[in-house]
């Protein structure tokens, strides 16, 4: 008896991994290819035509066709299979349309918790890790009000304002999404372990990073574009100058989202 063929969705996930791990092929180009061909799987199967159809530079297509991405893609596939993490694909019906609209959406992400929250209207609350009692109270009050209004609160799982926003939203409605700058196998910061437990049972945890990805500094600006992309608007509470929160606010403006500030 022959081995069963991978499901259509598994093949699509594999194609997303191929695009993700090919050098010099970022999420903007990945989105362009998927839009051109209708799916990552079809885009990969047509890689020999990318240059002819003026979708990528010849050097990018040549690198992809060398298939140096195969080893890292297999490694990520096996890690996720063993952990049985949830996978969200760009072509899934419940992939948030607001996230699809940004220039560089992730072609796939890993999730843990209540996937149905992706269908809800979302507003992000971000701010300083070291914040005043006033800032904490404002974050809690705003998150509580949004939760009671049926809005899902999105934040970045950091200490300070992020933690207050997640906690208040979970307490009042159970609707909160945490966007990580690490893989799902790592609770960072460790002091948020209690919040992690609440989110995976009541809310949703989402990351584009595979298991094993540590909290490297360059991960967090990438995370911030997802926070903005998921949300109708971004509320910034007590953000420090040159902070990740202000990066999120800038991205939100670029994404044509509303931006609000609590001084």
mmCIF file of C-alpha atoms in Angstrom:
data_model
loop_
_atom_site.group_PDB
_atom_site.id
_atom_site.type_symbol
_atom_site.label_atom_id
_atom_site.label_comp_id
_atom_site.label_asym_id
_atom_site.label_seq_id
_atom_site.Cartn_x
_atom_site.Cartn_y
_atom_site.Cartn_z
ATOM 1 C CA UNK A 1 0.000 0.000 0.000
ATOM 2 C CA UNK A 2 1.398 3.421 -0.907
ATOM 3 C CA UNK A 3 1.861 6.128 1.692
ATOM 4 C CA UNK A 4 -1.005 8.637 1.920
ATOM 5 C CA UNK A 5 -0.400 11.910 0.113
ATOM 6 C CA UNK A 6 -0.001 15.019 2.279
ATOM 7 C CA UNK A 7 -3.196 17.014 2.584
ATOM 8 C CA UNK A 8 -3.660 20.111 0.462
ATOM 9 C CA UNK A 9 -3.200 22.245 3.561
ATOM 10 C CA UNK A 10 0.004 20.431 4.537
ATOM 11 C CA UNK A 11 1.369 21.051 1.042
ATOM 12 C CA UNK A 12 0.477 24.731 1.347
ATOM 13 C CA UNK A 13 2.264 24.944 4.709
ATOM 14 C CA UNK A 14 5.349 23.280 3.211
ATOM 15 C CA UNK A 15 5.353 25.814 0.376
ATOM 16 C CA UNK A 16 5.130 28.664 2.905
ATOM 17 C CA UNK A 17 8.162 27.229 4.692
ATOM 18 C CA UNK A 18 10.047 27.056 1.403
ATOM 19 C CA UNK A 19 9.369 30.737 0.703
ATOM 20 C CA UNK A 20 10.155 31.719 4.293
ATOM 21 C CA UNK A 21 13.562 30.034 4.349
ATOM 22 C CA UNK A 22 14.834 31.116 0.942
ATOM 23 C CA UNK A 23 17.511 33.808 1.206
ATOM 24 C CA UNK A 24 16.627 37.293 -0.050
ATOM 25 C CA UNK A 25 12.939 36.414 -0.332
ATOM 26 C CA UNK A 26 11.114 38.399 2.342
ATOM 27 C CA UNK A 27 7.435 38.600 3.281
ATOM 28 C CA UNK A 28 6.709 41.386 0.777
ATOM 29 C CA UNK A 29 7.912 39.217 -2.091
ATOM 30 C CA UNK A 30 6.178 36.195 -0.598
ATOM 31 C CA UNK A 31 2.874 38.069 -0.598
ATOM 32 C CA UNK A 32 3.439 39.188 -4.199
ATOM 33 C CA UNK A 33 4.047 35.593 -5.305
ATOM 34 C CA UNK A 34 1.029 34.187 -3.466
ATOM 35 C CA UNK A 35 -1.204 36.907 -4.885
ATOM 36 C CA UNK A 36 0.132 36.277 -8.390
ATOM 37 C CA UNK A 37 -0.449 32.510 -8.312
ATOM 38 C CA UNK A 38 -3.283 32.141 -5.789
ATOM 39 C CA UNK A 39 -1.375 30.028 -3.259
ATOM 40 C CA UNK A 40 2.118 29.412 -1.942
ATOM 41 C CA UNK A 41 2.004 25.883 -3.330
ATOM 42 C CA UNK A 42 1.296 27.112 -6.848
ATOM 43 C CA UNK A 43 3.907 29.864 -6.510
ATOM 44 C CA UNK A 44 6.589 27.325 -5.581
ATOM 45 C CA UNK A 45 5.626 25.032 -8.442
ATOM 46 C CA UNK A 46 6.027 27.973 -10.841
ATOM 47 C CA UNK A 47 9.386 29.162 -9.482
ATOM 48 C CA UNK A 48 11.017 28.681 -12.874
ATOM 49 C CA UNK A 49 8.682 31.342 -14.295
ATOM 50 C CA UNK A 50 9.117 34.042 -11.625
ATOM 51 C CA UNK A 51 11.753 36.002 -13.517
ATOM 52 C CA UNK A 52 10.011 35.672 -16.880
ATOM 53 C CA UNK A 53 6.853 37.091 -15.310
ATOM 54 C CA UNK A 54 8.831 39.938 -13.692
ATOM 55 C CA UNK A 55 7.882 38.960 -10.140
ATOM 56 C CA UNK A 56 11.400 38.720 -8.687
ATOM 57 C CA UNK A 57 14.965 39.504 -9.676
ATOM 58 C CA UNK A 58 16.850 36.666 -11.400
ATOM 59 C CA UNK A 59 19.235 36.327 -8.452
ATOM 60 C CA UNK A 60 16.319 35.744 -6.050
ATOM 61 C CA UNK A 61 14.797 33.077 -8.290
ATOM 62 C CA UNK A 62 18.181 31.399 -8.772
ATOM 63 C CA UNK A 63 18.722 31.167 -5.012
ATOM 64 C CA UNK A 64 15.274 29.647 -4.528
ATOM 65 C CA UNK A 65 15.791 27.075 -7.271
ATOM 66 C CA UNK A 66 19.004 25.912 -5.583
ATOM 67 C CA UNK A 67 16.724 24.663 -2.740
ATOM 68 C CA UNK A 68 19.091 25.591 0.068
ATOM 69 C CA UNK A 69 15.902 26.347 1.996
ATOM 70 C CA UNK A 70 15.010 22.660 2.145
ATOM 71 C CA UNK A 71 17.050 21.757 5.257
ATOM 72 C CA UNK A 72 15.764 24.611 7.474
ATOM 73 C CA UNK A 73 12.222 24.033 6.184
ATOM 74 C CA UNK A 74 12.337 20.334 7.105
ATOM 75 C CA UNK A 75 13.704 21.214 10.550
ATOM 76 C CA UNK A 76 10.874 23.682 11.223
ATOM 77 C CA UNK A 77 8.271 21.252 9.852
ATOM 78 C CA UNK A 78 9.444 18.493 12.191
ATOM 79 C CA UNK A 79 9.615 20.778 15.226
ATOM 80 C CA UNK A 80 6.060 21.981 14.715
ATOM 81 C CA UNK A 81 4.779 18.474 13.969
ATOM 82 C CA UNK A 82 6.247 17.132 17.225
ATOM 83 C CA UNK A 83 4.853 20.016 19.251
ATOM 84 C CA UNK A 84 1.471 19.935 17.472
ATOM 85 C CA UNK A 85 1.262 23.722 17.423
ATOM 86 C CA UNK A 86 -1.601 25.308 15.540
ATOM 87 C CA UNK A 87 -0.701 26.788 12.148
ATOM 88 C CA UNK A 88 -2.365 29.792 10.507
ATOM 89 C CA UNK A 89 -1.810 30.109 6.750
ATOM 90 C CA UNK A 90 -2.200 33.186 4.557
ATOM 91 C CA UNK A 91 -4.649 31.245 2.390
ATOM 92 C CA UNK A 92 -6.818 30.096 5.331
ATOM 93 C CA UNK A 93 -10.370 31.512 5.298
ATOM 94 C CA UNK A 94 -9.917 32.828 8.845
ATOM 95 C CA UNK A 95 -6.611 34.598 8.172
ATOM 96 C CA UNK A 96 -7.471 38.157 9.275
ATOM 97 C CA UNK A 97 -8.173 40.383 6.299
ATOM 98 C CA UNK A 98 -6.661 43.377 8.096
ATOM 99 C CA UNK A 99 -3.357 41.502 8.379
ATOM 100 C CA UNK A 100 -3.506 40.479 4.716
ATOM 101 C CA UNK A 101 -3.689 44.155 3.777
ATOM 102 C CA UNK A 102 -0.282 45.164 5.149
ATOM 103 C CA UNK A 103 2.667 45.129 2.719
ATOM 104 C CA UNK A 104 4.540 42.318 4.469
ATOM 105 C CA UNK A 105 2.158 39.902 6.227
ATOM 106 C CA UNK A 106 3.485 36.559 7.474
ATOM 107 C CA UNK A 107 2.603 33.754 5.067
ATOM 108 C CA UNK A 108 2.199 31.502 8.082
ATOM 109 C CA UNK A 109 2.085 31.888 11.851
ATOM 110 C CA UNK A 110 1.856 29.603 14.870
ATOM 111 C CA UNK A 111 -1.013 29.868 17.311
ATOM 112 C CA UNK A 112 -2.116 28.538 20.660
ATOM 113 C CA UNK A 113 -5.548 29.180 22.153
ATOM 114 C CA UNK A 114 -8.883 30.369 20.781
ATOM 115 C CA UNK A 115 -8.483 30.727 17.018
ATOM 116 C CA UNK A 116 -11.964 32.238 16.669
ATOM 117 C CA UNK A 117 -10.638 35.498 18.161
ATOM 118 C CA UNK A 118 -9.012 36.191 14.793
ATOM 119 C CA UNK A 119 -12.498 36.939 13.438
ATOM 120 C CA UNK A 120 -13.199 39.643 16.036
ATOM 121 C CA UNK A 121 -12.549 43.380 15.654
ATOM 122 C CA UNK A 122 -9.225 44.155 17.340
ATOM 123 C CA UNK A 123 -7.574 47.200 18.910
ATOM 124 C CA UNK A 124 -3.961 47.208 20.095
ATOM 125 C CA UNK A 125 -2.754 48.654 23.387
ATOM 126 C CA UNK A 126 1.014 49.082 23.683
ATOM 127 C CA UNK A 127 3.317 51.072 25.914
ATOM 128 C CA UNK A 128 6.235 51.267 28.277
ATOM 129 C CA UNK A 129 7.563 48.315 30.223
ATOM 130 C CA UNK A 130 8.473 50.657 33.075
ATOM 131 C CA UNK A 131 5.329 52.688 33.602
ATOM 132 C CA UNK A 132 3.576 54.742 36.260
ATOM 133 C CA UNK A 133 0.608 53.609 38.327
ATOM 134 C CA UNK A 134 -1.451 56.096 36.294
ATOM 135 C CA UNK A 135 -0.348 54.456 33.048
ATOM 136 C CA UNK A 136 -1.165 50.998 34.375
ATOM 137 C CA UNK A 137 -4.610 52.154 35.494
ATOM 138 C CA UNK A 138 -5.304 53.756 32.107
ATOM 139 C CA UNK A 139 -4.261 50.592 30.263
ATOM 140 C CA UNK A 140 -6.550 48.497 32.472
ATOM 141 C CA UNK A 141 -9.490 50.864 32.101
ATOM 142 C CA UNK A 142 -9.188 51.097 28.319
ATOM 143 C CA UNK A 143 -8.755 47.336 27.918
ATOM 144 C CA UNK A 144 -11.737 46.660 30.174
ATOM 145 C CA UNK A 145 -13.937 49.020 28.191
ATOM 146 C CA UNK A 146 -12.882 47.506 24.886
ATOM 147 C CA UNK A 147 -13.515 44.009 26.206
ATOM 148 C CA UNK A 148 -16.983 44.922 27.415
ATOM 149 C CA UNK A 149 -17.702 46.376 23.959
ATOM 150 C CA UNK A 150 -16.801 43.062 22.307
ATOM 151 C CA UNK A 151 -13.428 44.201 20.975
ATOM 152 C CA UNK A 152 -10.365 41.950 21.206
ATOM 153 C CA UNK A 153 -7.328 43.598 22.797
ATOM 154 C CA UNK A 154 -4.018 42.923 21.035
ATOM 155 C CA UNK A 155 -0.651 43.531 22.669
ATOM 156 C CA UNK A 156 2.939 42.320 22.730
ATOM 157 C CA UNK A 157 3.139 40.238 25.939
ATOM 158 C CA UNK A 158 5.749 42.527 27.525
ATOM 159 C CA UNK A 159 5.802 43.630 31.142
ATOM 160 C CA UNK A 160 4.223 46.949 32.055
ATOM 161 C CA UNK A 161 1.464 48.313 29.830
ATOM 162 C CA UNK A 162 1.175 45.167 27.680
ATOM 163 C CA UNK A 163 0.653 42.960 30.714
ATOM 164 C CA UNK A 164 -1.953 45.300 32.198
ATOM 165 C CA UNK A 165 -3.875 45.404 28.912
ATOM 166 C CA UNK A 166 -3.874 41.626 28.433
ATOM 167 C CA UNK A 167 -4.866 40.953 32.044
ATOM 168 C CA UNK A 168 -7.752 43.423 32.129
ATOM 169 C CA UNK A 169 -9.131 42.237 28.788
ATOM 170 C CA UNK A 170 -9.014 38.591 29.881
ATOM 171 C CA UNK A 171 -10.695 39.439 33.176
ATOM 172 C CA UNK A 172 -13.592 41.299 31.576
ATOM 173 C CA UNK A 173 -14.188 39.403 28.334
ATOM 174 C CA UNK A 174 -11.598 36.694 27.730
ATOM 175 C CA UNK A 175 -10.728 38.398 24.441
ATOM 176 C CA UNK A 176 -7.029 39.143 24.114
ATOM 177 C CA UNK A 177 -4.333 38.204 21.593
ATOM 178 C CA UNK A 178 -0.633 38.220 22.474
ATOM 179 C CA UNK A 179 1.862 38.617 19.623
ATOM 180 C CA UNK A 180 5.274 37.169 20.468
ATOM 181 C CA UNK A 181 8.810 37.928 19.374
ATOM 182 C CA UNK A 182 9.833 34.330 20.150
ATOM 183 C CA UNK A 183 8.681 30.829 19.316
ATOM 184 C CA UNK A 184 5.744 29.235 21.127
ATOM 185 C CA UNK A 185 8.150 27.092 23.135
ATOM 186 C CA UNK A 186 9.479 30.083 25.063
ATOM 187 C CA UNK A 187 7.710 32.208 27.674
ATOM 188 C CA UNK A 188 9.374 35.614 27.522
ATOM 189 C CA UNK A 189 9.526 37.431 29.803
ATOM 190 C CA UNK A 190 9.423 34.509 32.300
ATOM 191 C CA UNK A 191 7.533 36.678 34.806
ATOM 192 C CA UNK A 192 4.517 36.467 32.505
ATOM 193 C CA UNK A 193 4.116 32.710 32.987
ATOM 194 C CA UNK A 194 0.781 33.189 34.771
ATOM 195 C CA UNK A 195 -0.467 35.411 31.941
ATOM 196 C CA UNK A 196 0.650 32.788 29.394
ATOM 197 C CA UNK A 197 -1.536 30.180 31.088
ATOM 198 C CA UNK A 198 -4.547 32.494 30.967
ATOM 199 C CA UNK A 199 -3.992 33.415 27.335
ATOM 200 C CA UNK A 200 -3.669 29.868 26.049
ATOM 201 C CA UNK A 201 -6.914 28.868 27.802
ATOM 202 C CA UNK A 202 -8.981 32.063 27.361
ATOM 203 C CA UNK A 203 -7.275 34.127 24.665
ATOM 204 C CA UNK A 204 -4.843 33.520 21.820
ATOM 205 C CA UNK A 205 -1.050 33.520 21.463
ATOM 206 C CA UNK A 206 0.357 34.120 17.969
ATOM 207 C CA UNK A 207 3.878 34.279 16.551
ATOM 208 C CA UNK A 208 5.494 34.049 13.137
ATOM 209 C CA UNK A 209 8.649 32.618 14.724
ATOM 210 C CA UNK A 210 9.290 28.883 14.804
ATOM 211 C CA UNK A 211 9.981 26.982 18.032
ATOM 212 C CA UNK A 212 13.535 27.609 19.171
ATOM 213 C CA UNK A 213 13.547 31.311 18.266
ATOM 214 C CA UNK A 214 14.848 33.282 21.241
ATOM 215 C CA UNK A 215 13.993 36.913 22.118
ATOM 216 C CA UNK A 216 16.505 38.514 19.752
ATOM 217 C CA UNK A 217 16.225 42.284 19.437
ATOM 218 C CA UNK A 218 15.517 42.206 15.682
ATOM 219 C CA UNK A 219 12.451 39.982 16.229
ATOM 220 C CA UNK A 220 10.429 42.636 18.002
ATOM 221 C CA UNK A 221 10.042 45.213 15.207
ATOM 222 C CA UNK A 222 8.824 42.328 13.036
ATOM 223 C CA UNK A 223 6.362 41.387 15.773
ATOM 224 C CA UNK A 224 5.138 44.989 15.965
ATOM 225 C CA UNK A 225 3.970 45.031 12.339
ATOM 226 C CA UNK A 226 1.651 42.116 13.175
ATOM 227 C CA UNK A 227 0.273 43.942 16.230
ATOM 228 C CA UNK A 228 -0.573 46.887 13.986
ATOM 229 C CA UNK A 229 -1.749 44.726 11.095
ATOM 230 C CA UNK A 230 -4.294 42.844 13.187
ATOM 231 C CA UNK A 231 -5.780 45.993 14.669
ATOM 232 C CA UNK A 232 -8.230 48.688 13.611
ATOM 233 C CA UNK A 233 -6.268 51.128 15.738
ATOM 234 C CA UNK A 234 -3.364 51.375 18.164
ATOM 235 C CA UNK A 235 -3.489 53.013 21.602
ATOM 236 C CA UNK A 236 -0.074 54.030 22.938
ATOM 237 C CA UNK A 237 0.260 54.460 26.710
ATOM 238 C CA UNK A 238 3.353 56.165 28.167
ATOM 239 C CA UNK A 239 5.719 55.147 25.377
ATOM 240 C CA UNK A 240 9.379 56.017 25.801
ATOM 241 C CA UNK A 241 11.287 57.759 23.014
ATOM 242 C CA UNK A 242 12.811 55.326 20.476
ATOM 243 C CA UNK A 243 10.702 52.525 21.962
ATOM 244 C CA UNK A 244 9.060 49.563 20.293
ATOM 245 C CA UNK A 245 5.689 51.130 21.077
ATOM 246 C CA UNK A 246 6.487 54.124 18.891
ATOM 247 C CA UNK A 247 7.621 51.759 16.139
ATOM 248 C CA UNK A 248 4.182 50.137 16.377
ATOM 249 C CA UNK A 249 2.531 53.572 16.204
ATOM 250 C CA UNK A 250 4.567 54.493 13.114
ATOM 251 C CA UNK A 251 3.674 51.208 11.447
ATOM 252 C CA UNK A 252 0.013 51.785 12.286
ATOM 253 C CA UNK A 253 0.109 55.132 10.487
ATOM 254 C CA UNK A 254 1.760 53.459 7.491
ATOM 255 C CA UNK A 255 -0.999 50.829 7.593
ATOM 256 C CA UNK A 256 -3.690 53.564 7.652
ATOM 257 C CA UNK A 257 -4.791 52.656 11.166
ATOM 258 C CA UNK A 258 -6.022 55.073 13.812
ATOM 259 C CA UNK A 259 -3.413 55.960 16.453
ATOM 260 C CA UNK A 260 -4.298 57.264 19.919
ATOM 261 C CA UNK A 261 -1.964 58.342 22.735
ATOM 262 C CA UNK A 262 -2.259 58.426 26.515
ATOM 263 C CA UNK A 263 0.485 60.776 27.762
#
